[in-house]
Short mmCIF file of C-alpha atoms and ligand atoms in Angstrom, two decimals:
data_model
loop_
_atom_site.label_atom_id
_atom_site.label_comp_id
_atom_site.label_asym_id
_atom_site.label_seq_id
_atom_site.Cartn_x
_atom_site.Cartn_y
_atom_site.Cartn_z
CA MET A 22 -0.28 -0.33 0.52
CA ILE A 23 1.56 3.51 -0.98
CA SER A 24 1.16 5.84 2.47
CA GLN A 25 0.37 9.30 2.68
CA SER A 26 3.25 11.09 3.49
CA GLN A 27 5.70 8.89 0.91
CA HIS A 28 6.03 10.92 -1.65
CA VAL A 29 4.43 9.88 -4.71
CA ILE A 30 6.13 11.04 -8.83
CA SER A 31 4.18 8.27 -11.09
CA ARG A 32 5.06 9.21 -14.90
CA PHE A 33 2.39 8.83 -18.52
CA ALA A 34 5.23 7.22 -20.86
CA PRO A 35 3.77 6.86 -24.09
CA SER A 36 5.24 6.58 -27.37
CA PRO A 37 4.06 8.89 -29.80
CA THR A 38 4.32 6.47 -32.62
CA GLY A 39 0.43 7.04 -33.22
CA ARG A 40 -2.81 8.38 -31.64
CA MET A 41 -3.82 7.20 -29.25
CA HIS A 42 -6.17 4.71 -27.89
CA LEU A 43 -8.46 2.77 -25.23
CA GLY A 44 -5.67 1.05 -23.38
CA ASN A 45 -3.52 3.84 -23.71
CA ILE A 46 -5.42 6.50 -22.07
CA PHE A 47 -7.25 3.85 -18.91
CA THR A 48 -2.49 3.97 -18.33
CA ALA A 49 -2.85 7.89 -18.34
CA LEU A 50 -5.80 7.99 -15.98
CA VAL A 51 -4.45 5.07 -13.65
CA SER A 52 -0.92 6.40 -13.38
CA TRP A 53 -2.96 10.38 -13.19
CA LEU A 54 -4.82 9.42 -10.14
CA VAL A 55 -1.89 7.14 -8.19
CA ALA A 56 0.14 10.67 -8.65
CA LYS A 57 -2.89 13.15 -7.25
CA LYS A 58 -4.96 10.24 -4.62
CA TYR A 59 -1.02 10.38 -3.30
CA GLY A 60 -1.13 14.55 -3.48
CA GLY A 61 1.94 13.93 -5.38
CA LYS A 62 3.68 14.80 -9.33
CA TRP A 63 2.07 13.40 -12.53
CA LEU A 64 4.89 13.35 -15.23
CA LEU A 65 4.72 12.88 -19.54
CA ARG A 66 7.50 11.63 -21.01
CA ILE A 67 7.23 11.31 -24.14
CA GLU A 68 10.02 7.82 -25.67
CA ASP A 69 10.25 8.41 -29.32
CA LEU A 70 13.77 6.13 -29.19
CA ASP A 71 12.39 4.38 -32.20
CA PRO A 72 13.39 6.67 -34.83
CA GLN A 73 12.02 5.28 -37.95
CA ARG A 74 8.26 5.43 -35.89
CA SER A 75 7.75 8.23 -33.48
CA ARG A 76 6.78 11.55 -35.02
CA ILE A 77 6.77 14.86 -33.24
CA GLU A 78 3.10 15.79 -33.97
CA TYR A 79 1.73 12.28 -32.69
CA ALA A 80 3.44 13.72 -29.38
CA ARG A 81 1.27 16.75 -29.85
CA GLN A 82 -2.19 15.10 -30.71
CA ILE A 83 -1.16 12.77 -27.40
CA GLU A 84 -0.90 16.15 -25.80
CA ASP A 85 -4.05 17.87 -27.11
CA ASP A 86 -5.70 13.93 -25.99
CA LEU A 87 -4.75 14.21 -22.67
CA HIS A 88 -6.02 17.89 -22.38
CA TRP A 89 -9.04 17.50 -23.75
CA LEU A 90 -10.16 14.22 -20.98
CA GLY A 91 -8.78 16.84 -18.57
CA LEU A 92 -5.05 15.34 -17.04
CA GLN A 93 -2.82 17.79 -17.14
CA TRP A 94 0.95 16.63 -16.24
CA ASP A 95 3.06 18.48 -13.53
CA GLU A 96 6.26 18.12 -15.53
CA GLY A 97 7.87 16.98 -19.00
CA GLY A 98 5.68 16.91 -22.04
CA ILE A 99 7.35 18.87 -25.00
CA GLU A 100 7.62 21.73 -23.67
CA GLY A 101 8.66 21.54 -20.27
CA SER A 102 6.92 23.21 -17.20
CA ASP A 103 8.45 25.84 -14.78
CA ALA A 104 9.45 22.51 -12.66
CA GLY A 105 12.34 21.96 -15.86
CA ALA A 106 12.97 20.28 -19.41
CA PRO A 107 10.88 18.51 -21.83
CA TYR A 108 11.05 15.25 -21.27
CA ILE A 109 12.24 13.93 -24.75
CA GLN A 110 14.01 10.57 -25.05
CA SER A 111 15.82 11.25 -27.76
CA LEU A 112 17.07 14.61 -26.49
CA ARG A 113 18.59 13.43 -22.97
CA SER A 114 20.91 10.88 -25.10
CA ASP A 115 24.23 12.29 -22.63
CA PHE A 116 22.03 10.29 -19.64
CA TYR A 117 22.41 7.23 -21.60
CA ASN A 118 25.64 7.41 -22.62
CA GLU A 119 26.61 8.40 -18.83
CA ALA A 120 24.46 5.11 -17.82
CA LEU A 121 26.80 3.05 -20.28
CA ALA A 122 30.03 4.40 -18.72
CA ALA A 123 28.98 4.13 -15.62
CA LEU A 124 28.46 -0.22 -16.71
CA THR A 125 30.60 -0.31 -19.31
CA GLU A 126 33.53 1.02 -16.26
CA LYS A 127 32.46 -2.21 -14.06
CA GLY A 128 32.75 -4.88 -16.73
CA LEU A 129 29.41 -4.94 -17.00
CA THR A 130 28.25 -4.60 -21.21
CA TYR A 131 30.46 -5.53 -24.17
CA PRO A 132 30.57 -4.50 -28.23
CA CYS A 133 28.51 -6.96 -30.31
CA TYR A 134 29.28 -6.98 -34.51
CA CYS A 135 26.80 -10.09 -34.63
CA THR A 136 23.65 -8.99 -37.27
CA LYS A 137 20.16 -10.20 -37.41
CA ALA A 138 20.93 -12.29 -39.73
CA ASP A 139 24.21 -13.70 -37.88
CA ILE A 140 21.49 -14.46 -34.80
CA ALA A 141 19.60 -15.85 -36.62
CA ALA A 142 21.72 -18.23 -38.27
CA THR A 143 23.54 -20.12 -34.87
CA ASN A 144 21.69 -22.72 -33.09
CA ALA A 145 20.75 -19.65 -29.97
CA PRO A 146 18.80 -20.79 -27.71
CA HIS A 147 14.45 -19.77 -27.07
CA ALA A 148 13.02 -18.03 -24.18
CA SER A 149 9.73 -19.26 -23.30
CA ASP A 150 8.01 -16.57 -25.05
CA GLY A 151 9.65 -18.11 -28.30
CA ARG A 152 12.20 -14.26 -28.87
CA ILE A 153 15.43 -16.04 -29.85
CA ILE A 154 18.32 -15.11 -26.62
CA TYR A 155 21.23 -13.63 -27.84
CA PRO A 156 23.70 -17.01 -27.78
CA GLY A 157 27.35 -14.99 -26.43
CA THR A 158 28.86 -14.53 -30.22
CA CYS A 159 30.71 -11.81 -29.66
CA ARG A 160 31.08 -12.42 -25.29
CA ASP A 161 32.96 -15.50 -25.74
CA ASN A 162 34.88 -14.96 -29.79
CA PRO A 163 35.13 -11.35 -29.82
CA PRO A 164 36.01 -10.49 -33.83
CA ALA A 165 39.61 -9.61 -34.35
CA ASN A 166 39.00 -6.93 -37.16
CA PRO A 167 35.31 -5.70 -36.96
CA SER A 168 34.08 -4.41 -40.00
CA ARG A 169 31.12 -2.50 -38.70
CA PRO A 170 29.72 -0.36 -36.24
CA PRO A 171 28.86 -2.67 -32.35
CA ALA A 172 25.78 -2.01 -30.54
CA VAL A 173 26.96 -2.74 -27.10
CA ARG A 174 25.31 -5.73 -25.45
CA LEU A 175 24.74 -6.07 -20.68
CA ARG A 176 26.49 -9.11 -19.76
CA MET A 177 24.16 -10.54 -18.03
CA PRO A 178 24.72 -11.97 -15.46
CA ASP A 179 23.91 -16.05 -14.21
CA LEU A 180 20.99 -15.04 -11.58
CA LYS A 181 17.69 -15.10 -10.63
CA VAL A 182 15.87 -10.97 -10.61
CA GLU A 183 12.75 -10.71 -7.74
CA TYR A 184 10.34 -8.49 -8.48
CA GLU A 185 6.71 -7.45 -7.33
CA ASP A 186 3.60 -5.81 -9.17
CA MET A 187 1.97 -4.05 -6.82
CA VAL A 188 -1.64 -6.06 -9.09
CA PHE A 189 0.16 -8.81 -10.59
CA GLY A 190 2.05 -10.09 -7.86
CA LYS A 191 5.44 -11.82 -6.74
CA PHE A 192 7.76 -13.18 -9.56
CA LYS A 193 10.86 -15.17 -10.02
CA THR A 194 13.06 -14.86 -13.43
CA ASP A 195 15.59 -16.59 -14.39
CA MET A 196 17.71 -13.64 -16.56
CA ALA A 197 19.66 -15.75 -18.19
CA ALA A 198 17.30 -18.16 -19.59
CA GLN A 199 14.56 -15.56 -20.54
CA TRP A 200 16.58 -12.41 -21.17
CA GLY A 201 20.48 -13.54 -21.81
CA ASP A 202 22.45 -10.53 -23.03
CA ILE A 203 20.62 -7.26 -24.22
CA VAL A 204 20.61 -4.81 -26.47
CA LEU A 205 21.85 -2.01 -24.72
CA ARG A 206 22.50 0.60 -27.50
CA ARG A 207 22.79 -0.59 -31.10
CA ALA A 208 24.59 -0.58 -34.03
CA ASP A 209 23.28 2.01 -35.26
CA GLY A 210 23.05 3.96 -32.48
CA ALA A 211 19.65 3.81 -31.15
CA TRP A 212 19.10 3.46 -27.66
CA ALA A 213 17.39 0.35 -25.96
CA TYR A 214 13.94 0.52 -23.91
CA GLN A 215 15.43 -1.08 -21.22
CA LEU A 216 18.76 1.01 -20.62
CA ALA A 217 16.56 4.55 -21.01
CA VAL A 218 13.67 3.62 -19.01
CA VAL A 219 15.64 2.94 -16.19
CA VAL A 220 17.72 5.52 -16.76
CA ASP A 221 14.94 8.19 -17.13
CA ASP A 222 12.60 7.09 -13.89
CA ALA A 223 15.54 7.79 -11.86
CA ALA A 224 16.66 11.14 -12.74
CA MET A 225 12.98 11.84 -12.79
CA GLY A 226 12.41 10.75 -9.47
CA VAL A 227 9.75 8.47 -10.35
CA THR A 228 8.74 6.06 -7.32
CA HIS A 229 5.47 4.26 -9.01
CA VAL A 230 5.77 2.97 -12.84
CA VAL A 231 1.90 2.11 -14.13
CA ARG A 232 1.99 1.04 -17.66
CA GLY A 233 -0.05 -2.33 -19.22
CA VAL A 234 0.47 -5.73 -18.52
CA ASP A 235 2.55 -6.39 -21.18
CA LEU A 236 5.58 -5.03 -20.42
CA LEU A 237 5.33 -6.39 -16.48
CA ASP A 238 8.66 -9.13 -17.77
CA SER A 239 10.86 -6.07 -18.09
CA CYS A 240 10.42 -5.55 -14.45
CA ALA A 241 13.38 -8.08 -14.55
CA PRO A 242 15.52 -6.53 -16.46
CA GLN A 243 14.64 -3.18 -14.92
CA SER A 244 15.35 -3.02 -11.45
CA LEU A 245 18.37 -5.59 -12.01
CA ILE A 246 19.52 -2.70 -14.29
CA ALA A 247 18.84 0.02 -11.61
CA ASP A 248 20.13 -2.39 -9.11
CA MET A 249 23.62 -2.07 -11.50
CA LEU A 250 23.37 1.71 -11.52
CA GLY A 251 22.64 1.36 -7.65
CA VAL A 252 19.77 3.49 -8.38
CA SER A 253 15.92 2.41 -6.18
CA VAL A 254 13.79 0.79 -8.21
CA PRO A 255 10.62 1.99 -8.27
CA GLN A 256 7.03 0.14 -7.54
CA TYR A 257 5.17 -1.48 -10.03
CA ILE A 258 1.12 -1.00 -11.04
CA HIS A 259 0.89 -2.87 -14.50
CA LEU A 260 -2.26 -3.04 -15.75
CA PRO A 261 -4.78 -5.21 -17.42
CA LEU A 262 -4.33 -4.85 -21.81
CA ILE A 263 -7.76 -3.40 -23.29
CA CYS A 264 -9.38 -5.27 -26.32
CA ASN A 265 -11.65 -4.38 -28.98
CA SER A 266 -15.28 -6.70 -29.02
CA ASP A 267 -13.07 -9.77 -30.71
CA GLY A 268 -10.61 -9.42 -27.87
CA ILE A 269 -7.91 -8.22 -30.14
CA ARG A 270 -5.41 -6.36 -28.29
CA LEU A 271 -6.34 -2.71 -29.28
CA SER A 272 -3.08 -1.69 -31.26
CA LYS A 273 -1.82 2.10 -32.59
CA ARG A 274 -3.05 0.45 -36.39
CA ASP A 275 -6.82 -0.15 -35.07
CA SER A 276 -8.80 3.15 -35.11
CA SER A 277 -11.41 1.27 -33.90
CA LEU A 278 -11.08 3.00 -30.00
CA ALA A 279 -8.83 5.38 -31.44
CA MET A 280 -9.13 8.76 -29.54
CA ASP A 281 -10.31 10.08 -32.82
CA ALA A 282 -12.78 8.02 -32.76
CA LEU A 283 -13.88 8.60 -28.87
CA ARG A 284 -13.37 12.32 -29.52
CA THR A 285 -15.99 12.09 -32.43
CA CYS A 286 -18.82 10.45 -30.63
CA PHE A 287 -18.27 10.72 -26.58
CA THR A 288 -17.44 13.52 -24.06
CA PRO A 289 -14.28 13.08 -22.09
CA ARG A 290 -16.79 12.75 -19.10
CA GLN A 291 -17.97 9.67 -20.76
CA VAL A 292 -14.56 8.04 -21.64
CA ILE A 293 -13.49 8.81 -18.05
CA GLY A 294 -16.23 7.24 -16.79
CA LEU A 295 -16.11 3.68 -18.74
CA LEU A 296 -12.39 4.07 -17.63
CA ALA A 297 -13.49 4.52 -14.35
CA SER A 298 -15.69 0.93 -14.25
CA VAL A 299 -12.53 -0.64 -16.16
CA ALA A 300 -10.16 0.42 -13.31
CA GLY A 301 -13.41 -0.76 -10.40
CA ILE A 302 -13.47 2.91 -9.29
CA MET A 303 -16.63 2.99 -10.66
CA GLU A 304 -19.34 -0.14 -10.49
CA LYS A 305 -20.74 0.96 -13.65
CA PRO A 306 -19.97 3.52 -16.70
CA GLY A 307 -20.81 6.80 -15.95
CA GLU A 308 -19.85 10.19 -16.27
CA ILE A 309 -17.02 11.81 -14.26
CA SER A 310 -14.03 13.94 -14.24
CA PRO A 311 -10.57 12.69 -13.28
CA ASN A 312 -10.42 15.54 -10.38
CA GLU A 313 -13.86 13.92 -9.02
CA LEU A 314 -12.46 10.17 -9.12
CA ILE A 315 -9.18 10.72 -6.74
CA ASP A 316 -10.37 10.87 -3.17
CA VAL A 317 -12.91 7.17 -4.48
CA PHE A 318 -9.58 6.20 -6.05
CA ASP A 319 -8.23 2.53 -4.71
CA ILE A 320 -4.82 0.83 -6.23
CA SER A 321 -6.47 -2.44 -4.90
CA ARG A 322 -9.36 -2.49 -6.63
CA LEU A 323 -7.54 -2.54 -9.90
CA PRO A 324 -8.31 -5.85 -11.65
CA ARG A 325 -5.66 -8.61 -11.72
CA LYS A 326 -6.82 -9.18 -15.00
CA ASP A 327 -4.51 -9.51 -18.84
CA LYS A 328 -7.69 -8.12 -21.10
CA ILE A 329 -10.59 -6.78 -20.58
CA ILE A 330 -12.63 -6.24 -23.60
CA ILE A 331 -15.17 -2.98 -24.43
CA ASP A 332 -17.09 -4.05 -26.34
CA LEU A 333 -18.23 0.66 -27.94
CA CYS A 334 -21.77 -0.90 -29.17
CA ASN A 335 -22.41 -1.40 -26.33
CA ARG A 336 -24.19 1.65 -25.99
CA LYS A 337 -24.72 0.28 -21.95
CA ASN A 338 -20.34 0.80 -21.78
CA PHE A 339 -20.83 4.77 -22.37
CA GLY A 340 -23.91 5.71 -19.05
CA THR A 341 -27.46 7.49 -19.81
CA ALA A 342 -26.57 10.51 -21.68
CA ILE A 343 -24.41 8.78 -24.86
CA THR A 344 -26.95 10.48 -27.73
CA GLY A 345 -26.41 13.06 -25.46
CA LYS A 346 -23.55 15.34 -26.94
N1 LIG B 404 6.78 3.81 -23.95
C1 LIG B 404 5.97 3.09 -24.06
C2 LIG B 404 4.87 2.27 -24.22
O1 LIG B 404 4.39 3.18 -24.95
C3 LIG B 404 5.75 2.24 -22.23
C4 LIG B 404 7.29 2.33 -21.72
C5 LIG B 404 7.21 2.05 -19.87
O2 LIG B 404 5.51 2.83 -19.56
O3 LIG B 404 7.66 1.57 -19.23
O4 LIG B 404 3.70 1.53 -24.36
#
């Protein structure tokens, strides 16, 4: 449980790769409520590490959608605030470089010259979800005359990492079997999410990480990297993924529950009311503002489920005033 005296800082960290959907704004609302319930701060961090897919227009649209919903951040965003600079990952390479240098200094990294094809051509082991685990080629036999710039990998220790999520409970991960030597910086210079997120959460003083349950597994490498860097591990709160009426997880490519459709058909109070019922705060969807939810929000009522199906065609989901917009 969070105590009222704890200084809470939570964050919303969207990737600007498309228009937000109901799942993204569910995360935004709950992370905002975690901060506001305990008198803390809510940060907005734009995670534009993927140069091919990220666009500043999407980041602007995210900010506009958050304003429409009534969710105002205290720090960060594209412009920054009185309290500080913009929080945009593409502007934060100095922080990541410093962290990488600290890990390298401790002997915890090594350069890797393998391409994806090189790795695919080996008998690399697989994690339980089918991901290929790097077979350690450049760790064991570094090439004498490499002909291309290297990626940088973490020299993963052979240990099990334990972590606890406030909704889903305790987990233990075998790091060598499930993660292996993960990339920290790609050969093209792009920073890996697992490093950047730890560095940023620590630099920004984040105490509570709220995000979709698809990232629950990432708690293991993130808490390990935090330990390696000597920074504190935040508390984790993972949320079910919102799925459409076919049971398929929403993506930014699927427009049915995207913000433009929601903004065309519903009021902010209706959308917040729906999400409040998903979060276990209201018994059934109604119309309400984020501020009115602060007192009644209760982390212990968040659903411990992987998925929640939302059928937008079911008008009961939006309270009584659905036709009244
Ligand atoms: N940027 C990630 C996303 O949009 C979220 C990362 C996080 O919250 O740790 O899915």
